[in-house]
mmCIF file of C-alpha atoms in Angstrom:
data_model
loop_
_atom_site.group_PDB
_atom_site.id
_atom_site.type_symbol
_atom_site.label_atom_id
_atom_site.label_comp_id
_atom_site.label_asym_id
_atom_site.label_seq_id
_atom_site.Cartn_x
_atom_site.Cartn_y
_atom_site.Cartn_z
ATOM 1 C CA UNK A 1 12.403 38.308 -6.006
ATOM 2 C CA UNK A 2 13.151 35.713 -8.579
ATOM 3 C CA UNK A 3 9.507 34.474 -10.005
ATOM 4 C CA UNK A 4 11.434 31.319 -11.078
ATOM 5 C CA UNK A 5 12.415 30.779 -7.810
ATOM 6 C CA UNK A 6 9.391 31.612 -6.015
ATOM 7 C CA UNK A 7 7.340 28.864 -8.197
ATOM 8 C CA UNK A 8 6.289 25.940 -6.043
ATOM 9 C CA UNK A 9 7.118 22.574 -6.864
ATOM 10 C CA UNK A 10 4.391 20.572 -9.021
ATOM 11 C CA UNK A 11 2.665 17.410 -7.527
ATOM 12 C CA UNK A 12 2.750 13.870 -8.806
ATOM 13 C CA UNK A 13 -0.740 12.236 -8.364
ATOM 14 C CA UNK A 14 -0.499 8.483 -8.536
ATOM 15 C CA UNK A 15 -3.678 6.923 -9.046
ATOM 16 C CA UNK A 16 -4.189 3.350 -7.466
ATOM 17 C CA UNK A 17 -6.975 0.817 -6.951
ATOM 18 C CA UNK A 18 -7.845 -2.781 -7.664
ATOM 19 C CA UNK A 19 -9.231 -3.968 -10.869
ATOM 20 C CA UNK A 20 -12.626 -2.933 -11.368
ATOM 21 C CA UNK A 21 -12.610 0.185 -9.388
ATOM 22 C CA UNK A 22 -12.838 2.172 -12.744
ATOM 23 C CA UNK A 23 -9.351 3.804 -12.546
ATOM 24 C CA UNK A 24 -9.078 4.241 -16.119
ATOM 25 C CA UNK A 25 -12.658 5.420 -16.603
ATOM 26 C CA UNK A 26 -12.581 8.073 -13.775
ATOM 27 C CA UNK A 27 -8.822 9.316 -15.315
ATOM 28 C CA UNK A 28 -10.446 9.737 -18.640
ATOM 29 C CA UNK A 29 -13.155 11.791 -17.501
ATOM 30 C CA UNK A 30 -10.762 13.726 -15.401
ATOM 31 C CA UNK A 31 -8.683 14.567 -18.414
ATOM 32 C CA UNK A 32 -11.374 15.614 -20.501
ATOM 33 C CA UNK A 33 -12.544 18.130 -18.040
ATOM 34 C CA UNK A 34 -9.108 19.439 -17.643
ATOM 35 C CA UNK A 35 -7.813 18.965 -21.379
ATOM 36 C CA UNK A 36 -7.318 22.773 -21.615
ATOM 37 C CA UNK A 37 -5.239 23.341 -18.571
ATOM 38 C CA UNK A 38 -1.746 23.703 -19.808
ATOM 39 C CA UNK A 39 -0.355 22.977 -16.268
ATOM 40 C CA UNK A 40 -2.143 19.278 -15.935
ATOM 41 C CA UNK A 41 -0.253 16.284 -17.735
ATOM 42 C CA UNK A 42 -2.151 12.733 -17.724
ATOM 43 C CA UNK A 43 0.557 10.565 -18.226
ATOM 44 C CA UNK A 44 0.540 8.010 -20.953
ATOM 45 C CA UNK A 45 2.238 4.715 -19.056
ATOM 46 C CA UNK A 46 4.905 2.599 -21.126
ATOM 47 C CA UNK A 47 3.625 -1.176 -20.679
ATOM 48 C CA UNK A 48 4.730 -4.362 -22.074
ATOM 49 C CA UNK A 49 1.713 -5.056 -23.545
ATOM 50 C CA UNK A 50 0.230 -4.546 -27.240
ATOM 51 C CA UNK A 51 -1.230 -0.792 -27.527
ATOM 52 C CA UNK A 52 -4.109 -2.526 -29.269
ATOM 53 C CA UNK A 53 -4.886 -4.672 -26.076
ATOM 54 C CA UNK A 54 -7.549 -2.354 -24.946
ATOM 55 C CA UNK A 55 -7.973 -0.474 -21.558
ATOM 56 C CA UNK A 56 -5.963 2.626 -20.911
ATOM 57 C CA UNK A 57 -4.264 4.514 -23.647
ATOM 58 C CA UNK A 58 -0.585 3.143 -23.193
ATOM 59 C CA UNK A 59 2.636 3.136 -25.071
ATOM 60 C CA UNK A 60 3.126 -0.536 -26.076
ATOM 61 C CA UNK A 61 6.699 -2.226 -26.188
ATOM 62 C CA UNK A 62 8.270 -5.281 -26.099
ATOM 63 C CA UNK A 63 10.414 -6.442 -23.015
ATOM 64 C CA UNK A 64 13.753 -5.777 -24.968
ATOM 65 C CA UNK A 65 12.623 -2.253 -25.715
ATOM 66 C CA UNK A 66 11.495 -1.766 -21.808
ATOM 67 C CA UNK A 67 15.038 -2.867 -21.023
ATOM 68 C CA UNK A 68 16.710 -0.381 -23.491
ATOM 69 C CA UNK A 69 14.263 2.297 -21.887
ATOM 70 C CA UNK A 70 14.781 1.506 -18.189
ATOM 71 C CA UNK A 71 18.726 1.044 -18.697
ATOM 72 C CA UNK A 72 18.965 4.335 -20.348
ATOM 73 C CA UNK A 73 17.149 6.381 -17.943
ATOM 74 C CA UNK A 74 13.737 6.514 -19.730
ATOM 75 C CA UNK A 75 12.026 6.040 -16.586
ATOM 76 C CA UNK A 76 11.272 8.146 -13.328
ATOM 77 C CA UNK A 77 9.250 4.887 -12.027
ATOM 78 C CA UNK A 78 8.978 1.211 -13.188
ATOM 79 C CA UNK A 79 7.769 -1.859 -11.911
ATOM 80 C CA UNK A 80 6.417 -5.203 -12.587
ATOM 81 C CA UNK A 81 3.116 -6.858 -11.649
ATOM 82 C CA UNK A 82 0.638 -9.253 -13.139
ATOM 83 C CA UNK A 83 3.281 -10.705 -15.698
ATOM 84 C CA UNK A 84 3.767 -7.180 -17.406
ATOM 85 C CA UNK A 85 6.477 -4.199 -16.875
ATOM 86 C CA UNK A 86 4.858 -0.637 -16.413
ATOM 87 C CA UNK A 87 7.109 2.681 -16.654
ATOM 88 C CA UNK A 88 6.585 6.211 -16.123
ATOM 89 C CA UNK A 89 8.518 8.370 -18.591
ATOM 90 C CA UNK A 90 11.177 10.332 -17.064
ATOM 91 C CA UNK A 91 10.297 13.559 -18.278
ATOM 92 C CA UNK A 92 7.174 13.578 -15.724
ATOM 93 C CA UNK A 93 9.836 14.800 -13.098
ATOM 94 C CA UNK A 94 10.655 17.784 -15.373
ATOM 95 C CA UNK A 95 7.057 18.616 -15.489
ATOM 96 C CA UNK A 96 6.519 18.191 -11.687
ATOM 97 C CA UNK A 97 9.814 20.436 -11.202
ATOM 98 C CA UNK A 98 8.115 23.244 -13.481
ATOM 99 C CA UNK A 99 5.088 23.451 -11.749
ATOM 100 C CA UNK A 100 2.628 20.993 -13.372
ATOM 101 C CA UNK A 101 0.205 18.828 -11.969
ATOM 102 C CA UNK A 102 1.219 15.378 -13.255
ATOM 103 C CA UNK A 103 -1.391 12.513 -12.946
ATOM 104 C CA UNK A 104 -0.400 8.808 -13.662
ATOM 105 C CA UNK A 105 -2.020 5.199 -13.245
ATOM 106 C CA UNK A 106 0.029 3.681 -10.691
ATOM 107 C CA UNK A 107 0.195 0.824 -8.375
ATOM 108 C CA UNK A 108 -0.052 0.303 -4.938
ATOM 109 C CA UNK A 109 2.915 -1.936 -5.045
ATOM 110 C CA UNK A 110 4.735 0.965 -6.495
ATOM 111 C CA UNK A 111 4.336 3.872 -4.149
ATOM 112 C CA UNK A 112 7.632 3.785 -2.379
ATOM 113 C CA UNK A 113 9.349 4.309 -5.833
ATOM 114 C CA UNK A 114 6.826 7.193 -6.809
ATOM 115 C CA UNK A 115 7.609 8.861 -3.607
ATOM 116 C CA UNK A 116 11.335 8.546 -3.967
ATOM 117 C CA UNK A 117 11.248 9.848 -7.374
ATOM 118 C CA UNK A 118 8.740 12.853 -6.901
ATOM 119 C CA UNK A 119 9.577 15.727 -4.195
ATOM 120 C CA UNK A 120 5.589 15.958 -3.579
ATOM 121 C CA UNK A 121 3.319 12.872 -4.178
ATOM 122 C CA UNK A 122 -0.331 12.777 -3.470
ATOM 123 C CA UNK A 123 -2.051 9.395 -4.041
ATOM 124 C CA UNK A 124 -5.639 9.000 -5.160
ATOM 125 C CA UNK A 125 -7.021 5.630 -4.044
ATOM 126 C CA UNK A 126 -10.026 4.572 -6.247
ATOM 127 C CA UNK A 127 -12.161 2.070 -4.300
ATOM 128 C CA UNK A 128 -15.580 0.407 -4.434
ATOM 129 C CA UNK A 129 -17.568 -2.098 -2.554
ATOM 130 C CA UNK A 130 -16.521 -5.773 -2.965
ATOM 131 C CA UNK A 131 -19.878 -6.609 -4.443
ATOM 132 C CA UNK A 132 -19.327 -3.879 -6.892
ATOM 133 C CA UNK A 133 -15.878 -4.938 -7.828
ATOM 134 C CA UNK A 134 -16.793 -8.513 -8.225
ATOM 135 C CA UNK A 135 -19.800 -7.563 -10.671
ATOM 136 C CA UNK A 136 -17.462 -5.595 -12.779
ATOM 137 C CA UNK A 137 -14.766 -8.216 -13.082
ATOM 138 C CA UNK A 138 -17.267 -11.135 -13.543
ATOM 139 C CA UNK A 139 -18.453 -8.908 -16.495
ATOM 140 C CA UNK A 140 -15.062 -9.153 -18.010
ATOM 141 C CA UNK A 141 -15.557 -12.674 -18.371
ATOM 142 C CA UNK A 142 -11.955 -13.684 -17.100
ATOM 143 C CA UNK A 143 -12.545 -15.250 -14.086
ATOM 144 C CA UNK A 144 -15.251 -17.292 -11.880
ATOM 145 C CA UNK A 145 -17.413 -15.172 -9.258
ATOM 146 C CA UNK A 146 -15.767 -17.417 -6.841
ATOM 147 C CA UNK A 147 -12.291 -16.872 -7.961
ATOM 148 C CA UNK A 148 -12.559 -13.224 -8.305
ATOM 149 C CA UNK A 149 -14.456 -13.379 -4.532
ATOM 150 C CA UNK A 150 -11.385 -15.252 -3.036
ATOM 151 C CA UNK A 151 -8.831 -12.931 -4.919
ATOM 152 C CA UNK A 152 -10.697 -9.637 -3.428
ATOM 153 C CA UNK A 153 -11.328 -11.084 0.015
ATOM 154 C CA UNK A 154 -7.341 -11.605 0.227
ATOM 155 C CA UNK A 155 -6.589 -7.898 -1.030
ATOM 156 C CA UNK A 156 -6.506 -4.699 0.788
ATOM 157 C CA UNK A 157 -8.064 -1.604 -0.697
ATOM 158 C CA UNK A 158 -6.542 0.832 1.622
ATOM 159 C CA UNK A 159 -2.871 2.486 1.068
ATOM 160 C CA UNK A 160 -0.581 2.858 4.091
ATOM 161 C CA UNK A 161 0.043 5.438 6.199
ATOM 162 C CA UNK A 162 3.070 6.978 4.660
ATOM 163 C CA UNK A 163 1.252 8.674 1.909
ATOM 164 C CA UNK A 164 -0.857 11.439 1.182
ATOM 165 C CA UNK A 165 -4.017 9.985 0.332
ATOM 166 C CA UNK A 166 -7.539 11.001 -1.247
ATOM 167 C CA UNK A 167 -9.854 8.117 -1.205
ATOM 168 C CA UNK A 168 -12.786 7.949 -3.752
ATOM 169 C CA UNK A 169 -15.488 5.454 -3.374
ATOM 170 C CA UNK A 170 -16.801 4.530 -6.976
ATOM 171 C CA UNK A 171 -19.208 2.219 -6.052
ATOM 172 C CA UNK A 172 -21.813 4.544 -7.510
ATOM 173 C CA UNK A 173 -22.614 6.895 -10.193
ATOM 174 C CA UNK A 174 -19.431 7.675 -12.528
ATOM 175 C CA UNK A 175 -20.686 11.143 -12.779
ATOM 176 C CA UNK A 176 -20.554 11.666 -9.118
ATOM 177 C CA UNK A 177 -17.073 10.123 -8.507
ATOM 178 C CA UNK A 178 -15.464 11.752 -11.862
ATOM 179 C CA UNK A 179 -16.811 15.066 -9.983
ATOM 180 C CA UNK A 180 -15.386 14.362 -6.825
ATOM 181 C CA UNK A 181 -11.576 13.151 -8.762
ATOM 182 C CA UNK A 182 -11.975 16.536 -10.731
ATOM 183 C CA UNK A 183 -12.547 18.588 -7.855
ATOM 184 C CA UNK A 184 -9.297 16.804 -6.075
ATOM 185 C CA UNK A 185 -7.377 17.307 -8.969
ATOM 186 C CA UNK A 186 -8.483 21.185 -8.895
ATOM 187 C CA UNK A 187 -7.796 21.724 -5.314
ATOM 188 C CA UNK A 188 -4.332 20.348 -5.820
ATOM 189 C CA UNK A 189 -3.922 23.057 -8.609
ATOM 190 C CA UNK A 190 -4.389 25.625 -6.352
ATOM 191 C CA UNK A 191 -1.635 24.657 -4.133
ATOM 192 C CA UNK A 192 0.548 24.973 -7.173
ATOM 193 C CA UNK A 193 1.561 28.620 -7.654
#
């Protein structure tokens, strides 16, 4: 039997959740814990935002640069949200095909695009109680508490039934939620031969 043919397809993990849920922090914790695993890739997204703007580690590009990348097939998945454009590099498809576990910061609105691009997709939905989300967002100082609460009440914290979803409540200690994410990712690794 050809060993390459026996190798299982890898898996794309799209991490989603509302602002303030702690996606970037939990992904950083998991990336540190799995740093020595050659079959695990944490994706650096391409975003039309200055790379020095803070938040997640990303590759910042202009709208014109994004257009060139998108038109030349540089993205496996791309989408617009909150006045920005986001792209997942095309080489992630090769990594999944090679049997890797590939983890990317995604968006609930882009999940159908992820599903179309990757044969195997697992969604990790990071959530937190509304009061916790509101407190975290208020600490950022960008909106009033009332505006934050109105926005949170209008949004859904769930993911549709069309996806394989792991939900992690990050309302408590980061160490606990980080451990749950690491265990979920390690469990997915065991399903890839």
